[in-house]
Amino acid sequence: MTRIGHFISNTITTGSSIRSQPVFNPATGKAEKEVVLASKEDVNEAVAAAKVAWPAWAKTPPLRRARILDRFKMILWDRMDELAEVISSEHGKTHDDAVGEVTRGLEVVEFATAAPTLLKGEFSRNVGSGVDSYGIRQPLGVVAGITPFNFPAMVPLWMVPVALACGNTFVLKPSERDPSASLLLGEWLAEAGLPEGVFNVVQGDKDAVDALLHHPDIQAVSFVGSTPIAQYIHQTASANGKRVQALGGAKNHMVVMPDADLDMAANALMGAAFGSAGERCMAISVAVPVTDTVADALIERLVPKIEVLKIGPAADRSSNMGPLVTQAHLEKVRGYIDSAEQQGAKIIVDGRSFQQPMQGYEDGFFIGGTLIDNVTEDMTAYREEIFGPVLSIVRKPRYQDAVDLIHGHHYANGTAIFTRDGDTARAFASEIDVGMVGVNVPIPVPMAFHSFGGWKASMFGDHAMHGMEGVRFYTRLKTVTSRWPSGLRTNPEFSMPTLG
């Protein structure tokens, strides 16, 4: 059985820990690999390597850092299929979806190659007699990333390129459910010319997380995952004096207005609700048709599309949707459907009974696409993040009722509205209390040069990810005010200094 280790100082190592756990192929339901789980000593070794590498990397001109990232970008581009196959084998998503994940991550690398421009400071000449002021952005030091199972390449790539471009060194703790992608990223960064210790990977569970959160040499922590863990990360790291960005859960609504193109809306919902088996923090899990007429017409279009979803392994390139990541998560998603039914919702399309017909994949963690109507705000399936291929219909009679519904939820990651009316769309985008908004776009994930982050219980911390918010997170501002001897005053001053 393949044994997956850590990546420290550009070398793969299994470390000192004797603990490990299996890594499953979700499509077959079988454990095909084993990942070692880092001890505190393993984490300390990775952080020490990053600390040793930091002074030289911080002094490396941004242009040279950018050139290494540019070479890494081309390696990613050339080997995209290889990385996608590794992702699919451990996460379960289809090959096309995995390629899409890598592509979105690559866009952040492209953004980070602009490091010389991104790190340009501000300069003001002659703010006082012979006095100049300028601001510079400097790296923090050793930073850490803790990333989720659903995007084992893309989410690390939201963090790592920007952190490195800014002059930090990095320790990544990926999900233990699909750890192999992180090692490929490390090997390819080294191949691109990244010095030893600048990027490191420690595999592990909560023990490794806690070791990073309490380590005195970690200056900042980035996290993406569920809200309870995001809160824990934010509170614990903050209490230990670290800068934190912690992105949590979501319950993303899509409002469908009476004037919307319903065929367009139905197609958008199919990809947004069932792509990646719904295991996306930006998945649309709640459709909010305004009026029963719209709801009935939307359901009429959705049902035949859901019923013909091609559900299968990534090995079948015609699959629209793969399995869920684990057996435990499969049972959890089934439980949410059960609870909705028990609480009075109507199951229009039921994915619980799906059986994978392909030989060799009968034991995979598959579930069918599910559509639930007459969902209400008090139901468990509405209040909680399901993280599976389950689309709820919450009917509302008026636009304002739909807005109030969204505002009443504790998550505020993303939302969308489908309408032909520019006035309605503009009002929605301006007034809705959600971090990311789509207008006739179902999954409003911003491009890399903009920033990603939700509001309310979907994000903890002051800075969103990638884009200029990412640059601000991974740097600290220093302002210098200077005057040279020819402008010095000879007499001491005891009052508040003025420069004019």
Short mmCIF file of C-alpha atoms in Angstrom, two decimals:
data_model
loop_
_atom_site.label_atom_id
_atom_site.label_comp_id
_atom_site.label_asym_id
_atom_site.label_seq_id
_atom_site.Cartn_x
_atom_site.Cartn_y
_atom_site.Cartn_z
CA MET A 1 0.00 0.00 0.00
CA THR A 2 1.32 3.45 -0.94
CA ARG A 3 2.46 5.43 2.11
CA ILE A 4 2.04 9.20 1.90
CA GLY A 5 4.42 11.34 3.92
CA HIS A 6 5.42 14.95 4.51
CA PHE A 7 7.39 17.39 2.36
CA ILE A 8 10.07 19.21 4.36
CA SER A 9 13.04 21.11 2.91
CA ASN A 10 12.21 19.84 -0.59
CA THR A 11 12.36 16.21 0.57
CA ILE A 12 9.58 13.68 1.16
CA THR A 13 9.81 12.10 4.61
CA THR A 14 7.59 9.93 6.79
CA GLY A 15 8.73 11.74 9.94
CA SER A 16 8.83 10.36 13.46
CA SER A 17 5.18 9.57 14.11
CA ILE A 18 3.91 6.01 14.24
CA ARG A 19 0.29 7.08 13.64
CA SER A 20 -1.37 6.75 10.24
CA GLN A 21 -4.78 6.33 8.65
CA PRO A 22 -6.14 4.91 5.39
CA VAL A 23 -6.86 7.02 2.32
CA PHE A 24 -9.90 5.76 0.42
CA ASN A 25 -10.78 5.85 -3.23
CA PRO A 26 -14.38 7.09 -2.91
CA ALA A 27 -15.35 5.55 -6.25
CA THR A 28 -14.46 2.02 -5.15
CA GLY A 29 -14.95 2.42 -1.41
CA LYS A 30 -11.58 0.78 -0.82
CA ALA A 31 -8.54 1.98 1.12
CA GLU A 32 -5.79 2.20 -1.48
CA LYS A 33 -3.19 4.34 0.34
CA GLU A 34 -2.04 5.23 3.83
CA VAL A 35 -1.12 8.70 5.12
CA VAL A 36 1.17 9.27 8.07
CA LEU A 37 -0.16 11.67 10.73
CA ALA A 38 2.40 14.18 11.93
CA SER A 39 3.57 14.35 15.51
CA LYS A 40 4.31 17.65 17.21
CA GLU A 41 7.98 16.97 16.50
CA ASP A 42 7.26 16.62 12.77
CA VAL A 43 5.43 19.95 12.77
CA ASN A 44 8.32 21.55 14.66
CA GLU A 45 10.75 20.25 12.04
CA ALA A 46 8.72 21.76 9.19
CA VAL A 47 8.37 25.11 10.95
CA ALA A 48 12.09 25.14 11.79
CA ALA A 49 12.93 24.54 8.12
CA ALA A 50 10.65 27.40 7.09
CA LYS A 51 12.15 29.68 9.74
CA VAL A 52 15.70 29.00 8.55
CA ALA A 53 14.69 29.65 4.92
CA TRP A 54 12.77 32.86 5.61
CA PRO A 55 15.52 35.53 5.92
CA ALA A 56 17.04 34.73 2.53
CA TRP A 57 13.65 34.32 0.85
CA ALA A 58 12.38 37.61 2.29
CA LYS A 59 15.44 39.38 0.87
CA THR A 60 15.03 37.75 -2.55
CA PRO A 61 13.87 40.45 -4.98
CA PRO A 62 10.16 40.11 -5.81
CA LEU A 63 11.04 39.74 -9.49
CA ARG A 64 13.09 36.61 -8.76
CA ARG A 65 10.29 35.18 -6.64
CA ALA A 66 7.91 35.89 -9.51
CA ARG A 67 10.13 34.05 -11.98
CA ILE A 68 10.06 30.91 -9.84
CA LEU A 69 6.28 31.13 -9.61
CA ASP A 70 6.11 31.62 -13.37
CA ARG A 71 8.05 28.41 -13.93
CA PHE A 72 5.77 26.66 -11.45
CA LYS A 73 2.76 28.00 -13.37
CA MET A 74 3.99 26.38 -16.58
CA ILE A 75 4.61 23.06 -14.82
CA LEU A 76 1.04 23.16 -13.51
CA TRP A 77 -0.24 23.96 -16.97
CA ASP A 78 1.69 21.12 -18.62
CA ARG A 79 0.83 18.50 -15.97
CA MET A 80 -2.75 19.48 -15.22
CA ASP A 81 -4.12 16.05 -16.13
CA GLU A 82 -1.65 14.31 -13.83
CA LEU A 83 -2.69 16.42 -10.86
CA ALA A 84 -6.37 16.04 -11.76
CA GLU A 85 -6.08 12.25 -11.77
CA VAL A 86 -4.55 12.28 -8.28
CA ILE A 87 -7.35 14.56 -7.04
CA SER A 88 -10.06 12.32 -8.53
CA SER A 89 -8.55 9.15 -7.08
CA GLU A 90 -8.73 10.49 -3.51
CA HIS A 91 -11.61 12.97 -3.57
CA GLY A 92 -13.87 11.28 -6.13
CA LYS A 93 -14.74 14.27 -8.30
CA THR A 94 -14.93 13.80 -12.07
CA HIS A 95 -11.85 14.38 -14.18
CA ASP A 96 -13.25 17.51 -15.82
CA ASP A 97 -14.15 18.94 -12.43
CA ALA A 98 -10.65 18.21 -11.13
CA VAL A 99 -9.12 19.91 -14.18
CA GLY A 100 -11.36 22.90 -13.49
CA GLU A 101 -10.12 22.99 -9.89
CA VAL A 102 -6.49 23.05 -11.00
CA THR A 103 -7.25 25.76 -13.56
CA ARG A 104 -8.82 28.03 -10.94
CA GLY A 105 -5.80 27.50 -8.69
CA LEU A 106 -3.43 28.23 -11.55
CA GLU A 107 -5.12 31.62 -11.98
CA VAL A 108 -3.91 32.61 -8.50
CA VAL A 109 -0.36 31.61 -9.47
CA GLU A 110 -0.71 33.86 -12.51
CA PHE A 111 -1.84 36.70 -10.25
CA ALA A 112 1.08 36.14 -7.87
CA THR A 113 3.65 36.38 -10.69
CA ALA A 114 2.88 40.11 -10.64
CA ALA A 115 4.69 40.35 -7.28
CA PRO A 116 6.86 43.35 -8.26
CA THR A 117 3.72 45.36 -9.04
CA LEU A 118 1.63 44.01 -6.16
CA LEU A 119 4.28 45.01 -3.62
CA LYS A 120 4.88 48.53 -4.89
CA GLY A 121 4.71 51.02 -2.05
CA GLU A 122 3.56 54.63 -1.80
CA PHE A 123 5.85 57.67 -1.76
CA SER A 124 5.15 61.26 -0.83
CA ARG A 125 7.90 63.78 -1.39
CA ASN A 126 8.29 66.88 0.74
CA VAL A 127 5.49 66.21 3.22
CA GLY A 128 7.33 68.82 5.28
CA SER A 129 10.41 70.92 4.74
CA GLY A 130 12.95 68.45 3.38
CA VAL A 131 10.91 65.50 4.69
CA ASP A 132 9.75 62.52 2.63
CA SER A 133 7.34 59.71 3.65
CA TYR A 134 6.86 56.31 2.08
CA GLY A 135 5.04 53.10 2.85
CA ILE A 136 6.41 49.60 2.23
CA ARG A 137 4.82 46.16 2.58
CA GLN A 138 7.01 43.55 4.23
CA PRO A 139 6.47 39.79 4.72
CA LEU A 140 5.29 38.36 8.03
CA GLY A 141 7.66 35.38 8.30
CA VAL A 142 6.53 31.75 8.56
CA VAL A 143 2.83 31.33 7.76
CA ALA A 144 0.59 28.26 7.74
CA GLY A 145 -2.34 27.01 5.70
CA ILE A 146 -4.92 24.42 6.80
CA THR A 147 -6.99 23.27 3.84
CA PRO A 148 -10.13 21.14 3.25
CA PHE A 149 -10.77 17.90 1.39
CA ASN A 150 -13.09 19.32 -1.27
CA PHE A 151 -10.38 21.27 -3.14
CA PRO A 152 -7.04 19.60 -2.36
CA ALA A 153 -5.19 21.65 -5.01
CA MET A 154 -7.21 24.83 -5.54
CA VAL A 155 -7.48 26.00 -1.93
CA PRO A 156 -3.74 25.56 -1.21
CA LEU A 157 -3.16 27.50 -4.42
CA TRP A 158 -5.38 30.30 -3.10
CA MET A 159 -2.86 30.71 -0.29
CA VAL A 160 0.63 29.53 -1.20
CA PRO A 161 1.49 31.58 -4.33
CA VAL A 162 0.43 34.90 -2.76
CA ALA A 163 2.23 34.14 0.51
CA LEU A 164 5.43 33.18 -1.33
CA ALA A 165 5.25 36.14 -3.70
CA CYS A 166 5.09 38.43 -0.66
CA GLY A 167 8.27 36.89 0.78
CA ASN A 168 6.87 34.53 3.42
CA THR A 169 7.73 30.87 3.91
CA PHE A 170 4.89 28.38 4.21
CA VAL A 171 3.80 25.25 6.08
CA LEU A 172 0.73 23.52 4.62
CA LYS A 173 -1.48 21.06 6.52
CA PRO A 174 -3.80 19.54 3.88
CA SER A 175 -6.78 17.32 4.52
CA GLU A 176 -5.78 13.81 5.51
CA ARG A 177 -8.58 12.49 3.29
CA ASP A 178 -6.85 13.46 0.02
CA PRO A 179 -3.23 14.32 0.83
CA SER A 180 -1.32 13.41 -2.35
CA ALA A 181 -1.97 16.60 -4.32
CA SER A 182 -0.01 18.60 -1.74
CA LEU A 183 3.11 16.54 -2.35
CA LEU A 184 2.93 17.12 -6.09
CA LEU A 185 2.66 20.87 -5.47
CA GLY A 186 5.76 20.70 -3.27
CA GLU A 187 7.78 18.67 -5.77
CA TRP A 188 6.84 20.96 -8.64
CA LEU A 189 7.66 24.12 -6.66
CA ALA A 190 11.09 22.65 -5.93
CA GLU A 191 11.51 21.77 -9.59
CA ALA A 192 10.66 25.37 -10.47
CA GLY A 193 13.58 26.53 -8.32
CA LEU A 194 12.03 27.22 -4.91
CA PRO A 195 14.77 27.03 -2.25
CA GLU A 196 14.70 24.38 0.47
CA GLY A 197 12.37 25.11 3.36
CA VAL A 198 10.36 27.84 1.67
CA PHE A 199 7.37 25.51 1.17
CA ASN A 200 6.68 22.53 3.43
CA VAL A 201 3.83 20.05 3.92
CA VAL A 202 2.88 18.22 7.10
CA GLN A 203 0.17 15.59 6.83
CA GLY A 204 -1.98 15.11 9.88
CA ASP A 205 -5.11 15.56 11.91
CA LYS A 206 -6.07 17.78 14.86
CA ASP A 207 -2.73 17.12 16.57
CA ALA A 208 -0.90 18.75 13.66
CA VAL A 209 -3.42 21.60 13.51
CA ASP A 210 -3.00 22.37 17.20
CA ALA A 211 0.78 22.23 16.93
CA LEU A 212 0.63 24.90 14.21
CA LEU A 213 -1.88 27.07 16.07
CA HIS A 214 0.27 27.14 19.19
CA HIS A 215 3.69 27.32 17.54
CA PRO A 216 5.42 30.61 18.47
CA ASP A 217 7.16 30.91 15.09
CA ILE A 218 3.95 30.82 13.01
CA GLN A 219 2.92 34.40 12.28
CA ALA A 220 -0.35 33.86 10.41
CA VAL A 221 -2.84 31.07 9.68
CA SER A 222 -5.15 30.67 6.68
CA PHE A 223 -8.01 28.17 6.87
CA VAL A 224 -10.91 26.94 4.76
CA GLY A 225 -13.42 24.43 6.14
CA SER A 226 -16.55 24.14 8.26
CA THR A 227 -17.73 27.00 10.47
CA PRO A 228 -17.23 25.25 13.85
CA ILE A 229 -13.60 24.52 12.97
CA ALA A 230 -13.14 28.00 11.45
CA GLN A 231 -14.28 29.49 14.76
CA TYR A 232 -11.87 27.23 16.65
CA ILE A 233 -8.99 28.13 14.34
CA HIS A 234 -9.75 31.85 14.60
CA GLN A 235 -10.09 31.87 18.39
CA THR A 236 -7.08 29.65 19.09
CA ALA A 237 -4.67 31.26 16.63
CA SER A 238 -5.76 34.77 17.64
CA ALA A 239 -5.25 33.93 21.30
CA ASN A 240 -1.71 32.94 20.36
CA GLY A 241 -1.05 36.30 18.72
CA LYS A 242 -1.38 35.20 15.10
CA ARG A 243 -3.07 36.91 12.18
CA VAL A 244 -5.96 34.73 10.97
CA GLN A 245 -8.25 34.35 7.98
CA ALA A 246 -10.69 31.48 8.53
CA LEU A 247 -13.36 30.73 5.93
CA GLY A 248 -16.28 28.62 7.14
CA GLY A 249 -19.50 27.09 5.91
CA ALA A 250 -22.23 28.26 3.58
CA LYS A 251 -25.87 28.00 2.62
CA ASN A 252 -26.03 29.73 -0.73
CA HIS A 253 -29.41 30.88 -2.10
CA MET A 254 -30.33 31.57 -5.72
CA VAL A 255 -33.33 33.84 -6.18
CA VAL A 256 -35.30 33.20 -9.39
CA MET A 257 -37.50 36.13 -10.34
CA PRO A 258 -40.70 35.86 -12.46
CA ASP A 259 -38.96 37.56 -15.39
CA ALA A 260 -35.94 35.23 -15.36
CA ASP A 261 -34.97 33.01 -18.26
CA LEU A 262 -36.09 29.77 -16.61
CA ASP A 263 -34.20 27.49 -18.97
CA MET A 264 -31.03 29.42 -18.18
CA ALA A 265 -31.80 29.29 -14.45
CA ALA A 266 -32.48 25.54 -14.49
CA ASN A 267 -29.23 24.80 -16.33
CA ALA A 268 -27.34 27.05 -13.92
CA LEU A 269 -28.83 25.24 -10.92
CA MET A 270 -27.81 21.85 -12.28
CA GLY A 271 -24.15 22.76 -12.33
CA ALA A 272 -24.26 24.85 -9.17
CA ALA A 273 -26.12 22.28 -7.05
CA PHE A 274 -24.80 18.98 -8.39
CA GLY A 275 -21.33 19.77 -9.71
CA SER A 276 -18.63 18.16 -7.56
CA ALA A 277 -21.48 16.25 -5.87
CA GLY A 278 -22.40 19.47 -4.06
CA GLU A 279 -19.15 19.39 -2.07
CA ARG A 280 -18.42 23.07 -2.68
CA CYS A 281 -18.69 25.94 -0.23
CA MET A 282 -20.05 27.99 -3.14
CA ALA A 283 -22.60 25.39 -4.26
CA ILE A 284 -26.16 26.64 -4.62
CA SER A 285 -28.10 24.48 -2.19
CA VAL A 286 -31.29 26.60 -1.97
CA ALA A 287 -33.34 27.83 -4.92
CA VAL A 288 -35.78 30.60 -4.03
CA PRO A 289 -38.38 30.95 -6.80
CA VAL A 290 -40.53 34.06 -6.39
CA THR A 291 -44.20 32.96 -6.75
CA ASP A 292 -45.57 29.44 -6.97
CA THR A 293 -45.88 29.78 -10.74
CA VAL A 294 -42.12 30.22 -11.05
CA ALA A 295 -41.50 27.39 -8.58
CA ASP A 296 -43.66 24.93 -10.51
CA ALA A 297 -42.13 25.91 -13.84
CA LEU A 298 -38.60 25.63 -12.45
CA ILE A 299 -39.24 22.20 -10.93
CA GLU A 300 -40.75 21.02 -14.22
CA ARG A 301 -37.46 21.87 -15.93
CA LEU A 302 -35.20 20.49 -13.19
CA VAL A 303 -36.72 17.06 -12.64
CA PRO A 304 -35.87 15.48 -16.03
CA LYS A 305 -32.35 16.93 -15.88
CA ILE A 306 -31.69 15.51 -12.41
CA GLU A 307 -33.12 12.12 -13.35
CA VAL A 308 -30.63 11.72 -16.22
CA LEU A 309 -27.53 12.85 -14.29
CA LYS A 310 -24.66 10.51 -15.19
CA ILE A 311 -23.25 9.47 -11.83
CA GLY A 312 -20.04 7.51 -11.94
CA PRO A 313 -16.30 7.36 -11.30
CA ALA A 314 -13.76 9.73 -12.79
CA ALA A 315 -12.50 6.81 -14.86
CA ASP A 316 -15.69 7.21 -16.90
CA ARG A 317 -15.04 10.59 -18.52
CA SER A 318 -18.74 10.94 -19.37
CA SER A 319 -19.70 11.14 -15.66
CA ASN A 320 -21.44 14.36 -14.59
CA MET A 321 -21.05 13.69 -10.88
CA GLY A 322 -18.83 11.45 -8.78
CA PRO A 323 -19.17 9.94 -5.30
CA LEU A 324 -19.05 11.67 -1.93
CA VAL A 325 -15.72 11.68 -0.14
CA THR A 326 -16.36 9.10 2.61
CA GLN A 327 -18.92 6.55 3.76
CA ALA A 328 -19.55 8.65 6.88
CA HIS A 329 -20.31 11.72 4.81
CA LEU A 330 -22.61 9.69 2.56
CA GLU A 331 -24.62 8.63 5.61
CA LYS A 332 -24.71 12.23 6.86
CA VAL A 333 -26.14 13.51 3.58
CA ARG A 334 -28.75 10.74 3.54
CA GLY A 335 -29.67 11.77 7.08
CA TYR A 336 -30.38 15.34 5.98
CA ILE A 337 -32.77 14.06 3.30
CA ASP A 338 -34.44 11.82 5.88
CA SER A 339 -34.92 14.73 8.27
CA ALA A 340 -36.40 16.98 5.57
CA GLU A 341 -38.93 14.28 4.71
CA GLN A 342 -39.78 13.70 8.36
CA GLN A 343 -40.27 17.44 8.93
CA GLY A 344 -42.79 17.77 6.09
CA ALA A 345 -40.81 18.60 2.96
CA LYS A 346 -41.64 16.86 -0.33
CA ILE A 347 -38.92 14.74 -1.95
CA ILE A 348 -39.38 15.34 -5.69
CA VAL A 349 -36.29 13.43 -6.85
CA ASP A 350 -34.80 11.01 -4.30
CA GLY A 351 -31.12 10.15 -4.64
CA ARG A 352 -30.95 7.91 -1.56
CA SER A 353 -31.74 4.75 -3.46
CA PHE A 354 -29.12 5.20 -6.16
CA GLN A 355 -27.01 2.13 -6.86
CA GLN A 356 -23.86 2.36 -8.95
CA PRO A 357 -24.28 -0.06 -11.89
CA MET A 358 -20.65 -0.02 -13.08
CA GLN A 359 -18.74 -3.18 -12.23
CA GLY A 360 -15.99 -2.60 -9.67
CA TYR A 361 -17.64 0.52 -8.26
CA GLU A 362 -20.64 -1.01 -6.48
CA ASP A 363 -19.15 -0.17 -3.05
CA GLY A 364 -18.33 3.43 -3.88
CA PHE A 365 -19.78 6.30 -1.87
CA PHE A 366 -22.36 7.27 -4.46
CA ILE A 367 -25.68 9.05 -4.01
CA GLY A 368 -28.07 10.40 -6.59
CA GLY A 369 -29.05 14.01 -7.14
CA THR A 370 -31.92 15.03 -4.87
CA LEU A 371 -34.58 17.75 -5.23
CA ILE A 372 -36.70 18.73 -2.23
CA ASP A 373 -39.73 21.04 -2.43
CA ASN A 374 -41.68 22.89 0.27
CA VAL A 375 -38.62 23.37 2.45
CA THR A 376 -39.11 25.86 5.27
CA GLU A 377 -36.71 27.93 7.36
CA ASP A 378 -37.13 25.84 10.51
CA MET A 379 -36.02 22.56 8.89
CA THR A 380 -32.62 21.09 9.72
CA ALA A 381 -31.89 20.55 6.03
CA TYR A 382 -32.33 24.29 5.50
CA ARG A 383 -30.47 25.60 8.54
CA GLU A 384 -27.38 23.42 8.17
CA GLU A 385 -24.86 23.01 5.37
CA ILE A 386 -25.53 19.63 3.72
CA PHE A 387 -22.43 19.61 1.47
CA GLY A 388 -23.94 17.11 -0.91
CA PRO A 389 -25.99 16.95 -4.13
CA VAL A 390 -29.23 18.13 -2.52
CA LEU A 391 -31.17 21.12 -3.84
CA SER A 392 -33.91 22.61 -1.67
CA ILE A 393 -36.79 24.70 -3.01
CA VAL A 394 -37.98 27.45 -0.67
CA ARG A 395 -40.98 29.21 -2.25
CA LYS A 396 -41.53 32.91 -1.62
CA PRO A 397 -44.37 35.13 -2.90
CA ARG A 398 -42.40 38.39 -3.25
CA TYR A 399 -38.87 39.62 -3.92
CA GLN A 400 -38.59 41.18 -0.46
CA ASP A 401 -39.55 37.87 1.16
CA ALA A 402 -36.66 36.21 -0.69
CA VAL A 403 -34.27 38.91 0.53
CA ASP A 404 -35.52 38.53 4.10
CA LEU A 405 -34.99 34.77 3.87
CA ILE A 406 -31.35 35.23 2.89
CA HIS A 407 -30.80 37.85 5.58
CA GLY A 408 -32.26 35.50 8.18
CA HIS A 409 -29.64 32.81 7.64
CA HIS A 410 -26.48 32.72 9.73
CA TYR A 411 -24.31 31.89 6.70
CA ALA A 412 -23.54 34.57 4.12
CA ASN A 413 -20.92 33.18 1.77
CA GLY A 414 -22.44 33.55 -1.70
CA THR A 415 -25.78 34.21 -3.36
CA ALA A 416 -27.22 34.80 -6.81
CA ILE A 417 -30.24 36.31 -8.52
CA PHE A 418 -31.62 35.41 -11.94
CA THR A 419 -33.61 38.20 -13.55
CA ARG A 420 -33.87 40.28 -16.71
CA ASP A 421 -34.55 43.45 -14.73
CA GLY A 422 -31.47 45.61 -14.23
CA ASP A 423 -33.03 47.66 -11.46
CA THR A 424 -33.84 44.57 -9.40
CA ALA A 425 -30.40 43.08 -10.01
CA ARG A 426 -28.64 46.31 -9.04
CA ALA A 427 -30.66 46.65 -5.85
CA PHE A 428 -30.00 43.01 -4.93
CA ALA A 429 -26.24 43.27 -5.52
CA SER A 430 -26.06 46.49 -3.50
CA GLU A 431 -28.30 45.65 -0.57
CA ILE A 432 -27.93 41.93 0.08
CA ASP A 433 -25.83 41.12 3.17
CA VAL A 434 -23.69 38.43 1.58
CA GLY A 435 -20.01 38.47 0.71
CA MET A 436 -20.15 37.30 -2.92
CA VAL A 437 -23.03 37.98 -5.31
CA GLY A 438 -23.87 36.65 -8.76
CA VAL A 439 -26.25 38.26 -11.23
CA ASN A 440 -27.33 35.56 -13.67
CA VAL A 441 -24.15 33.79 -12.53
CA PRO A 442 -24.88 30.88 -10.18
CA ILE A 443 -21.46 30.43 -8.54
CA PRO A 444 -19.92 33.89 -8.16
CA VAL A 445 -16.36 32.79 -7.34
CA PRO A 446 -14.21 35.80 -8.23
CA MET A 447 -11.20 35.67 -10.51
CA ALA A 448 -7.80 35.60 -8.81
CA PHE A 449 -7.22 39.34 -9.08
CA HIS A 450 -10.36 39.94 -6.99
CA SER A 451 -10.78 38.46 -3.51
CA PHE A 452 -12.80 35.55 -2.10
CA GLY A 453 -14.62 35.72 1.22
CA GLY A 454 -18.05 35.56 2.82
CA TRP A 455 -19.74 37.43 5.66
CA LYS A 456 -21.33 36.55 9.01
CA ALA A 457 -20.66 32.93 10.07
CA SER A 458 -19.00 32.16 6.74
CA MET A 459 -15.75 33.99 7.52
CA PHE A 460 -13.69 34.99 10.53
CA GLY A 461 -10.88 37.51 10.22
CA ASP A 462 -10.35 40.84 8.50
CA HIS A 463 -8.94 39.84 5.11
CA ALA A 464 -10.41 37.72 2.31
CA MET A 465 -8.32 35.35 0.18
CA HIS A 466 -6.22 36.04 -2.90
CA GLY A 467 -6.42 39.26 -4.89
CA MET A 468 -5.22 42.38 -3.11
CA GLU A 469 -6.83 41.25 0.15
CA GLY A 470 -4.47 38.26 0.07
CA VAL A 471 -1.47 40.56 -0.44
CA ARG A 472 -2.58 42.67 2.54
CA PHE A 473 -3.05 39.57 4.69
CA TYR A 474 0.43 38.19 3.97
CA THR A 475 2.24 41.52 4.48
CA ARG A 476 2.42 44.23 7.10
CA LEU A 477 2.69 47.92 6.39
CA LYS A 478 5.67 49.96 7.47
CA THR A 479 5.70 53.74 7.03
CA VAL A 480 9.03 55.56 6.93
CA THR A 481 9.44 59.32 7.39
CA SER A 482 12.91 60.66 6.59
CA ARG A 483 14.85 63.90 6.58
CA TRP A 484 18.52 64.26 5.72
CA PRO A 485 21.12 66.39 7.56
CA SER A 486 20.82 69.44 5.31
CA GLY A 487 17.28 69.93 6.62
CA LEU A 488 17.92 69.27 10.32
CA ARG A 489 16.84 71.85 12.87
CA THR A 490 19.47 72.57 15.48
CA ASN A 491 17.19 73.23 18.44
CA PRO A 492 15.32 70.52 20.37
CA GLU A 493 11.53 70.48 20.17
CA PHE A 494 9.31 69.34 23.04
CA SER A 495 5.86 69.89 21.60
CA MET A 496 3.99 67.53 19.27
CA PRO A 497 6.16 67.44 16.12
CA THR A 498 4.83 69.05 12.95
CA LEU A 499 6.48 68.73 9.58
CA GLY A 500 5.11 71.72 7.73
#
